[in-house]
Short mmCIF file of C-alpha atoms in Angstrom, two decimals:
data_model
loop_
_atom_site.label_atom_id
_atom_site.label_comp_id
_atom_site.label_asym_id
_atom_site.label_seq_id
_atom_site.Cartn_x
_atom_site.Cartn_y
_atom_site.Cartn_z
CA MET A 118 57.78 86.36 120.04
CA ARG A 119 55.59 86.67 123.12
CA ARG A 120 58.66 87.62 125.14
CA PHE A 121 59.36 90.54 122.78
CA THR A 122 55.78 91.80 123.21
CA LEU A 123 56.10 91.50 126.98
CA TYR A 124 59.32 93.50 126.95
CA VAL A 125 57.71 96.27 124.89
CA VAL A 126 54.69 96.46 127.21
CA ILE A 127 56.94 96.60 130.29
CA ALA A 128 59.01 99.32 128.61
CA MET A 129 55.84 101.36 127.94
CA LEU A 130 54.73 101.09 131.58
CA LEU A 131 58.18 102.00 132.88
CA GLY A 132 58.28 104.94 130.48
CA ILE A 133 54.94 106.23 131.77
CA ALA A 134 56.12 105.83 135.37
CA ALA A 135 59.46 107.55 134.75
CA GLY A 136 57.86 110.39 132.79
CA THR A 137 55.18 110.96 135.42
CA LEU A 138 57.79 111.01 138.19
CA CYS A 139 59.93 113.54 136.32
CA HIS A 140 56.96 115.76 135.50
CA ALA A 141 55.73 115.71 139.11
CA THR A 142 59.08 116.42 140.76
CA ILE A 143 60.48 119.02 138.35
CA GLN A 144 58.60 122.31 138.16
CA ASP A 145 60.73 124.26 135.68
CA ALA A 146 59.33 123.93 132.14
CA ALA A 147 62.72 124.49 130.49
CA THR A 148 64.30 121.72 132.57
CA LEU A 149 61.45 119.35 131.71
CA LYS A 150 61.88 120.12 128.03
CA ALA A 151 65.62 119.52 128.22
CA LEU A 152 65.13 116.23 130.09
CA GLY A 153 62.54 115.12 127.55
CA GLY A 154 65.10 115.93 124.86
CA TYR A 155 67.64 113.63 126.51
CA PHE A 156 65.11 110.80 126.56
CA ALA A 157 64.31 111.52 122.91
CA ILE A 158 67.95 111.00 121.92
CA VAL A 159 67.54 107.25 122.42
CA THR A 160 64.33 107.11 120.38
CA ASP A 161 65.82 109.26 117.62
CA ALA A 162 68.82 106.94 117.40
CA PHE A 163 66.54 103.90 117.13
CA LEU A 164 64.37 105.50 114.45
CA ARG A 165 67.49 106.49 112.53
CA LEU A 166 68.58 102.85 112.58
CA ILE A 167 65.15 101.89 111.24
CA LYS A 168 65.36 104.51 108.50
CA MET A 169 68.81 103.16 107.66
CA ILE A 170 67.19 99.81 106.91
CA ILE A 171 63.99 100.88 105.16
CA ALA A 172 65.37 102.14 101.82
CA PRO A 173 67.48 99.08 100.89
CA LEU A 174 64.87 96.70 102.30
CA VAL A 175 61.99 98.26 100.33
CA PHE A 176 64.11 98.33 97.18
CA ALA A 177 65.25 94.72 97.50
CA THR A 178 61.92 93.17 98.48
CA LEU A 179 59.87 95.12 95.93
CA CYS A 180 62.28 94.43 93.05
CA VAL A 181 62.37 90.71 93.84
CA GLY A 182 58.61 90.57 94.26
CA ILE A 183 58.03 92.10 90.83
CA ALA A 184 60.78 90.03 89.19
CA HIS A 185 59.19 86.82 90.44
CA MET A 186 55.80 87.85 89.03
CA GLY A 187 57.18 87.04 85.60
CA ASP A 188 53.97 87.51 83.64
CA PHE A 189 53.31 91.20 82.95
CA GLY A 190 49.59 90.54 82.68
CA ARG A 191 49.65 89.09 86.18
CA LEU A 192 51.72 92.01 87.44
CA GLY A 193 49.17 94.45 86.06
CA ARG A 194 46.30 92.50 87.59
CA VAL A 195 47.95 92.43 91.03
CA GLY A 196 48.72 96.15 90.75
CA LEU A 197 45.15 97.04 89.83
CA ARG A 198 43.70 94.90 92.61
CA THR A 199 46.13 96.41 95.11
CA LEU A 200 45.41 100.01 94.14
CA GLY A 201 41.68 99.27 93.99
CA TRP A 202 41.71 98.05 97.59
CA PHE A 203 43.84 101.04 98.65
CA VAL A 204 41.41 103.54 97.10
CA PHE A 205 38.43 101.80 98.68
CA ALA A 206 40.08 101.61 102.11
CA SER A 207 41.07 105.28 101.82
CA LEU A 208 37.49 106.30 101.11
CA VAL A 209 36.26 104.22 104.05
CA SER A 210 38.82 105.86 106.37
CA LEU A 211 38.06 109.41 105.25
CA VAL A 212 34.28 108.99 105.31
CA LEU A 213 34.34 107.29 108.71
CA GLY A 214 36.46 110.14 110.08
CA ILE A 215 33.89 112.68 108.86
CA VAL A 216 30.98 110.68 110.26
CA MET A 217 32.57 110.13 113.67
CA VAL A 218 33.76 113.70 114.24
CA THR A 219 30.35 115.01 113.16
CA ALA A 220 28.55 112.64 115.53
CA LEU A 221 30.86 113.17 118.51
CA ALA A 222 31.51 116.91 117.92
CA PRO A 223 34.58 117.08 120.22
CA GLY A 224 35.47 120.59 119.04
CA ALA A 225 32.09 122.06 120.00
CA ALA A 226 32.67 121.30 123.68
CA LEU A 227 36.35 122.29 123.77
CA ALA A 228 37.02 124.07 127.06
CA LEU A 229 40.12 125.87 125.81
CA PRO A 230 40.67 129.37 124.46
CA VAL A 231 40.57 129.33 120.68
CA PRO A 232 43.87 130.59 119.21
CA ALA A 233 43.77 133.94 117.44
CA GLU A 234 44.20 133.89 113.69
CA ALA A 235 47.52 135.67 114.06
CA ALA A 236 48.92 132.79 116.11
CA ALA A 237 50.62 130.99 113.25
CA GLY A 238 51.24 127.36 114.01
CA ALA A 239 54.59 125.56 113.93
CA VAL A 240 53.51 123.82 110.75
CA GLN A 241 53.40 125.90 107.62
CA ALA A 242 50.62 125.26 105.14
CA THR A 243 51.85 124.26 101.76
CA GLY A 244 49.98 124.62 98.52
CA LEU A 245 49.72 120.96 97.53
CA THR A 246 49.25 121.19 93.77
CA LEU A 247 49.26 118.44 91.15
CA LYS A 248 52.63 119.75 89.98
CA ASP A 249 54.08 119.39 93.48
CA PHE A 250 52.68 115.88 93.82
CA VAL A 251 54.19 114.73 90.51
CA ALA A 252 57.50 116.38 91.37
CA HIS A 253 57.53 114.53 94.68
CA LEU A 254 56.48 111.29 93.02
CA VAL A 255 59.28 110.99 90.45
CA PRO A 256 62.85 110.84 91.81
CA ARG A 257 65.59 112.93 90.23
CA SER A 258 68.11 110.42 91.55
CA ILE A 259 67.66 107.11 93.34
CA ALA A 260 70.68 107.98 95.49
CA GLU A 261 69.00 111.22 96.54
CA ALA A 262 65.71 109.44 97.21
CA MET A 263 67.41 106.82 99.38
CA ALA A 264 69.46 109.44 101.21
CA ALA A 265 66.28 111.37 102.02
CA ASN A 266 64.33 108.15 102.73
CA GLU A 267 61.60 109.18 100.28
CA ILE A 268 59.54 105.98 100.34
CA LEU A 269 57.28 106.95 97.44
CA GLN A 270 60.21 107.77 95.16
CA ILE A 271 62.01 104.57 96.13
CA VAL A 272 58.85 102.61 95.29
CA VAL A 273 58.62 104.26 91.85
CA PHE A 274 62.25 103.44 91.00
CA SER A 275 61.94 99.90 92.39
CA VAL A 276 58.87 99.23 90.22
CA PHE A 277 60.77 100.25 87.09
CA PHE A 278 63.82 98.25 88.15
CA GLY A 279 61.77 95.17 89.01
CA VAL A 280 59.87 95.29 85.71
CA ALA A 281 63.20 95.52 83.86
CA LEU A 282 64.49 92.48 85.77
CA ALA A 283 61.34 90.54 84.91
CA SER A 284 61.61 91.45 81.21
CA LEU A 285 65.19 90.16 81.00
CA GLY A 286 64.21 86.75 82.35
CA ALA A 287 67.11 84.30 82.60
CA ARG A 288 69.68 86.95 81.68
CA ALA A 289 68.99 88.78 84.96
CA ARG A 290 68.68 85.65 87.10
CA HIS A 291 72.00 86.15 88.88
CA LEU A 292 71.22 89.78 89.65
CA VAL A 293 67.84 88.75 91.08
CA GLU A 294 69.63 86.25 93.31
CA VAL A 295 72.02 88.97 94.52
CA ILE A 296 69.11 91.28 95.34
CA GLU A 297 67.36 88.40 97.16
CA GLN A 298 70.51 87.95 99.24
CA LEU A 299 70.53 91.70 99.93
CA ALA A 300 66.97 91.41 101.27
CA GLN A 301 67.99 88.55 103.55
CA VAL A 302 70.98 90.51 104.85
CA MET A 303 68.79 93.54 105.59
CA LEU A 304 66.30 91.35 107.45
CA ARG A 305 69.15 90.01 109.57
CA VAL A 306 70.32 93.57 110.26
CA THR A 307 66.73 94.33 111.25
CA SER A 308 66.78 91.56 113.83
CA TYR A 309 69.85 93.16 115.41
CA VAL A 310 68.27 96.62 115.46
CA MET A 311 65.08 95.27 117.03
CA LEU A 312 67.02 94.21 120.10
CA ALA A 313 67.03 97.91 121.07
CA ALA A 314 63.28 98.35 120.54
CA PRO A 315 62.19 98.05 124.22
CA VAL A 316 64.76 100.67 125.26
CA ALA A 317 63.57 102.98 122.47
CA VAL A 318 59.95 102.47 123.51
CA PHE A 319 60.78 103.36 127.12
CA ALA A 320 62.56 106.53 126.01
CA ALA A 321 59.79 107.58 123.60
CA ILE A 322 57.03 107.30 126.20
CA ALA A 323 59.14 108.87 128.96
CA ALA A 324 60.02 111.85 126.75
CA VAL A 325 56.39 112.64 125.94
CA VAL A 326 55.06 112.21 129.48
CA THR A 327 57.98 114.16 130.99
CA THR A 328 57.32 117.14 128.73
CA GLN A 329 53.53 117.09 128.53
CA GLY A 330 52.45 115.22 131.64
CA LEU A 331 49.48 112.86 131.78
CA SER A 332 47.17 115.73 132.76
CA ILE A 333 47.01 116.89 129.15
CA LEU A 334 45.09 113.71 128.34
CA ALA A 335 42.30 114.88 130.64
CA THR A 336 42.26 118.36 129.06
CA TYR A 337 41.84 116.92 125.57
CA GLY A 338 39.97 113.85 126.80
CA ARG A 339 36.96 114.17 124.50
CA PHE A 340 39.08 114.79 121.42
CA ILE A 341 41.55 111.98 122.14
CA GLY A 342 38.84 109.58 123.26
CA GLY A 343 36.73 110.34 120.20
CA PHE A 344 39.65 109.80 117.87
CA TYR A 345 40.64 106.48 119.43
CA LEU A 346 36.99 105.37 119.36
CA SER A 347 37.01 106.23 115.66
CA LEU A 348 40.21 104.22 115.15
CA ALA A 349 38.68 101.25 116.96
CA THR A 350 35.65 101.51 114.68
CA LEU A 351 37.93 101.64 111.64
CA TRP A 352 39.74 98.51 112.82
CA LEU A 353 36.41 96.69 113.09
CA VAL A 354 35.40 97.86 109.61
CA LEU A 355 38.75 96.83 108.09
CA TYR A 356 38.66 93.43 109.76
CA GLY A 357 35.04 93.07 108.62
CA LEU A 358 36.04 93.81 105.04
CA GLY A 359 38.91 91.37 105.41
CA PHE A 360 36.47 88.73 106.67
CA LEU A 361 34.45 89.07 103.45
CA VAL A 362 37.51 87.93 101.51
CA LEU A 363 39.47 85.78 103.95
CA GLY A 364 36.62 84.31 105.97
CA ARG A 365 37.50 82.99 109.42
CA ARG A 366 41.15 83.04 108.44
CA ILE A 367 41.22 86.76 109.30
CA ALA A 368 41.03 85.86 113.01
CA GLY A 369 44.55 84.44 112.79
CA LEU A 370 46.03 87.67 111.45
CA ALA A 371 45.43 89.82 114.55
CA PRO A 372 47.70 87.87 116.95
CA LEU A 373 50.43 87.61 114.34
CA ILE A 374 50.65 91.35 113.70
CA ARG A 375 50.36 92.22 117.40
CA GLU A 376 54.10 92.89 117.70
CA PRO A 377 54.48 95.25 114.72
CA VAL A 378 51.28 97.06 115.74
CA LEU A 379 52.55 97.50 119.30
CA LEU A 380 55.94 98.65 118.01
CA ALA A 381 54.32 101.21 115.69
CA PHE A 382 52.10 102.43 118.53
CA SER A 383 54.83 102.83 121.11
CA THR A 384 57.31 104.54 118.78
CA ALA A 385 54.63 106.51 116.84
CA SER A 386 56.24 105.29 113.62
CA SER A 387 54.72 102.83 111.17
CA GLU A 388 58.11 102.67 109.45
CA ALA A 389 59.60 101.09 112.57
CA ALA A 390 57.17 98.19 112.15
CA TYR A 391 57.80 97.54 108.44
CA PRO A 392 60.40 94.74 108.74
CA LYS A 393 58.47 92.93 111.47
CA THR A 394 55.20 93.29 109.53
CA LEU A 395 56.83 91.74 106.46
CA GLU A 396 58.06 88.82 108.56
CA GLN A 397 54.71 88.21 110.28
CA LEU A 398 52.78 88.29 107.01
CA GLY A 399 55.05 85.48 105.86
CA ARG A 400 54.08 83.53 108.96
CA PHE A 401 50.44 84.14 108.11
CA GLY A 402 51.04 82.45 104.77
CA VAL A 403 51.36 85.37 102.37
CA SER A 404 53.84 84.53 99.61
CA GLU A 405 57.00 86.60 99.42
CA ARG A 406 56.24 88.03 96.00
CA ILE A 407 52.85 89.38 97.11
CA ALA A 408 54.05 90.72 100.47
CA SER A 409 57.13 92.29 98.85
CA PHE A 410 54.96 94.01 96.24
CA VAL A 411 51.88 95.11 98.20
CA LEU A 412 53.36 96.18 101.55
CA PRO A 413 55.82 98.80 100.22
CA LEU A 414 53.05 100.29 98.07
CA GLY A 415 50.82 100.41 101.13
CA TYR A 416 53.31 102.62 102.95
CA SER A 417 52.74 105.29 100.32
CA PHE A 418 49.13 104.76 99.27
CA ASN A 419 47.30 103.09 102.15
CA LEU A 420 47.81 105.09 105.35
CA ASP A 421 44.34 104.48 106.76
CA GLY A 422 44.99 105.89 110.23
CA SER A 423 46.65 109.03 108.91
CA MET A 424 43.83 109.70 106.45
CA MET A 425 41.16 109.32 109.11
CA TYR A 426 43.10 111.76 111.28
CA CYS A 427 43.14 114.35 108.48
CA THR A 428 39.34 114.54 108.28
CA PHE A 429 38.82 114.15 112.04
CA ALA A 430 41.32 116.88 113.00
CA THR A 431 40.25 119.30 110.26
CA LEU A 432 36.58 119.18 111.27
CA PHE A 433 37.55 119.28 114.96
CA ILE A 434 39.30 122.61 114.37
CA ALA A 435 36.33 123.87 112.34
CA GLN A 436 34.01 122.97 115.22
CA ALA A 437 36.27 124.77 117.70
CA TYR A 438 35.93 127.96 115.64
CA GLY A 439 32.19 127.45 115.17
CA ILE A 440 32.54 126.96 111.41
CA ALA A 441 29.98 124.62 109.85
CA LEU A 442 30.96 122.98 106.57
CA THR A 443 28.23 121.99 104.13
CA LEU A 444 27.89 118.46 102.81
CA ALA A 445 29.27 119.61 99.47
CA GLN A 446 32.31 121.10 101.19
CA GLN A 447 32.87 117.89 103.15
CA LEU A 448 32.72 115.83 99.95
CA SER A 449 35.17 118.25 98.35
CA MET A 450 37.45 117.83 101.37
CA LEU A 451 37.25 114.07 101.00
CA LEU A 452 38.34 114.21 97.35
CA LEU A 453 41.10 116.71 98.14
CA LEU A 454 42.51 114.50 100.90
CA MET A 455 42.36 111.44 98.65
CA VAL A 456 45.10 113.09 96.59
CA THR A 457 47.07 115.15 99.09
CA SER A 458 47.38 112.35 101.66
CA LYS A 459 49.35 110.07 99.33
CA GLY A 460 53.04 109.71 99.92
CA MET A 461 52.94 110.84 103.56
CA ALA A 462 55.16 107.98 104.75
CA GLY A 463 58.61 109.05 105.85
CA VAL A 464 57.69 112.75 106.10
CA PRO A 465 57.86 114.06 109.69
CA ARG A 466 54.44 115.27 110.87
CA ALA A 467 53.15 114.91 107.32
CA SER A 468 49.56 114.69 108.57
CA LEU A 469 49.86 118.17 110.07
CA VAL A 470 51.18 119.56 106.79
CA VAL A 471 48.23 118.06 104.91
CA ILE A 472 45.79 119.39 107.54
CA ALA A 473 47.35 122.86 107.31
CA ALA A 474 46.84 122.89 103.55
CA THR A 475 43.25 121.66 103.93
CA LEU A 476 42.45 124.35 106.50
CA ALA A 477 43.75 127.02 104.14
CA HIS A 478 41.73 125.63 101.24
CA PHE A 479 38.46 125.86 103.20
CA HIS A 480 39.30 129.20 104.85
CA ILE A 481 39.49 127.71 108.36
CA PRO A 482 42.04 129.60 110.52
CA GLU A 483 45.34 127.75 110.31
CA ALA A 484 46.12 128.84 113.88
CA GLY A 485 43.77 126.04 114.91
CA LEU A 486 46.70 123.67 114.47
CA VAL A 487 47.90 124.95 117.84
CA LEU A 488 44.94 123.13 119.38
CA ILE A 489 46.18 119.71 118.26
CA LEU A 490 49.96 120.16 118.38
CA ALA A 491 50.07 119.52 122.14
CA VAL A 492 48.59 116.04 121.82
CA ASP A 493 49.72 115.13 118.30
CA GLN A 494 52.29 112.65 119.62
CA PHE A 495 49.61 110.70 121.52
CA LEU A 496 47.40 110.65 118.43
CA ASP A 497 50.29 109.71 116.13
CA MET A 498 50.74 106.53 118.14
CA GLY A 499 47.22 105.39 117.29
CA ARG A 500 47.29 106.33 113.63
CA SER A 501 50.71 104.65 113.13
CA ALA A 502 49.36 101.41 114.58
CA THR A 503 46.27 101.69 112.37
CA ASN A 504 48.45 102.11 109.28
CA VAL A 505 50.11 98.78 110.09
CA VAL A 506 46.74 97.06 110.55
CA GLY A 507 45.38 98.46 107.28
CA ASN A 508 48.43 97.46 105.26
CA SER A 509 48.53 93.98 106.79
CA ILE A 510 44.88 93.31 105.92
CA ALA A 511 45.35 94.73 102.42
CA THR A 512 48.34 92.46 101.76
CA ALA A 513 46.51 89.37 103.03
CA VAL A 514 43.44 90.20 100.93
CA VAL A 515 45.45 90.62 97.72
CA ALA A 516 47.31 87.38 98.47
CA CYS A 517 43.98 85.58 98.84
CA TRP A 518 42.67 87.03 95.57
CA GLU A 519 45.84 85.83 93.83
CA ARG A 520 45.70 82.41 95.53
CA GLU A 521 49.06 83.16 97.12
CA LEU A 522 47.92 82.59 100.70
CA GLU A 523 49.29 79.38 102.11
CA PRO A 524 48.11 77.54 105.24
CA VAL A 525 49.25 79.07 108.53
CA ASN A 526 51.40 76.07 109.34
CA ALA A 527 53.24 76.19 106.02
CA PRO A 528 57.02 75.76 106.28
CA ALA A 529 59.16 78.85 106.73
CA GLU A 530 60.82 78.38 103.33
CA ARG A 531 57.93 79.32 101.07
CA ARG A 532 57.85 79.75 97.33
CA PRO A 533 59.21 83.14 96.21
#
C-alpha cells in the first residue's frame, strides 16, 4: 500500500517537472494546448476505465448492503442517520466557505481586469428548478442511467432494487449471492485498472502545467491559498466532528484513506477513488453493509469540498465586482446551494454549473466565471480530495452509531 502511494507521489513530481519543462521551452500557445491534449488522452482513458467500473460497482454494493439490512426499521434508521449527517456536514461546509471567503476577501485584492458582462463564460447558467432536480433524480431507464454514469439515478434504482431483495428474504437469496459475486468481480477489475493510476496521475499533472504553467498559481495565489486554507480548516472540523463520535479511533482513519485521497487529488476526480475508499473503510473496520449503503449515497449527497467551493467561488466573484451581499442574501444562497448542489457527482464541472446558476439568481455578472476557469483544475484537485475525506468520515460515523465498526485488526473476511 505504501508503495502505491510512493508511486503516485513520484508520478505527481515527474508530471510537474515535465509540464514545467514543456511550458518553458515551447512558446507557441497552440502547440502547448495540443501537447497538453496529448497528455490528457492518458488521463481521459484512465477516468473512462474508472467510470466503466463505477455503475456496476455502486449498483452491486448498494443492493447487497440494503439486502443484508433485513429489518426495514433498521434500514430506515440507518438512512435517516446517514442523511442527517449529510445535511449537517453540508451546512458546515457551506457556512465555513462563507465565513472564510468573507474573512480573507481574496476577490477584493484581485490584481486582474474584471471581465465585462458581455464576456459570457464557457459554462452556461442553468435554471435549477425543483422540476429539473426531480427529473434528474428519477431515472427513465436504469440502462440509460448506467450508460450516462448518472450516480444519483443509479443510487435511486439500487435502493428500490435492494429493498425488493430484502423483502423477498430467502426467495431472493441466490440472486443476492450472484450480486455479491458481481461486486467481488468488479473489485478485482478495479485492482487491475489501478495499476495504471501512477501513469494517469503523471499525465494529468503534466497536461495542466504544460497548458497553464506554474506561474498562474502566483497570479491567483491569494484565491488558491485562501481556498486551500479553507479546505484544511474544513478537514479539521470534519475530523473534530468525527472525534466526537469515534473518539481516538478517528486518528486511525487518516492513514488508511491516504491513498484514495491522494488519488482523488492527483486526478481531480473523487469517482476515481471510490473503489479504493470502499476497500480502505473495510480495513478500518466498517462492515460491508454499512459501507456499501452509506458511501454511494455520499457521492450524491455529501460532496463537502464541492459545496464549500460553491460559496467560496460565488462570493469571490462578487468581491471582484465590488458587490456586497447582505446577511439575508448569504443565508438565502446557503439554502439555495443546499438543494442545487445535490447530485453533482459524475457531472463534468458540475460545480461551475451550480455557481453559474447562483450568480444569475443573485444578479452577479456570470462573466465572473472567467476569473476562476483558468485555475479550476487546481481547485478541483482539492475539493475532490475533500469529498473523499468527508464521505469516509460520514461512513465511519454511521457505522459507529450502528455498532457496525469492528476493531482495526479484524480479519479481512468480515460479516456482510
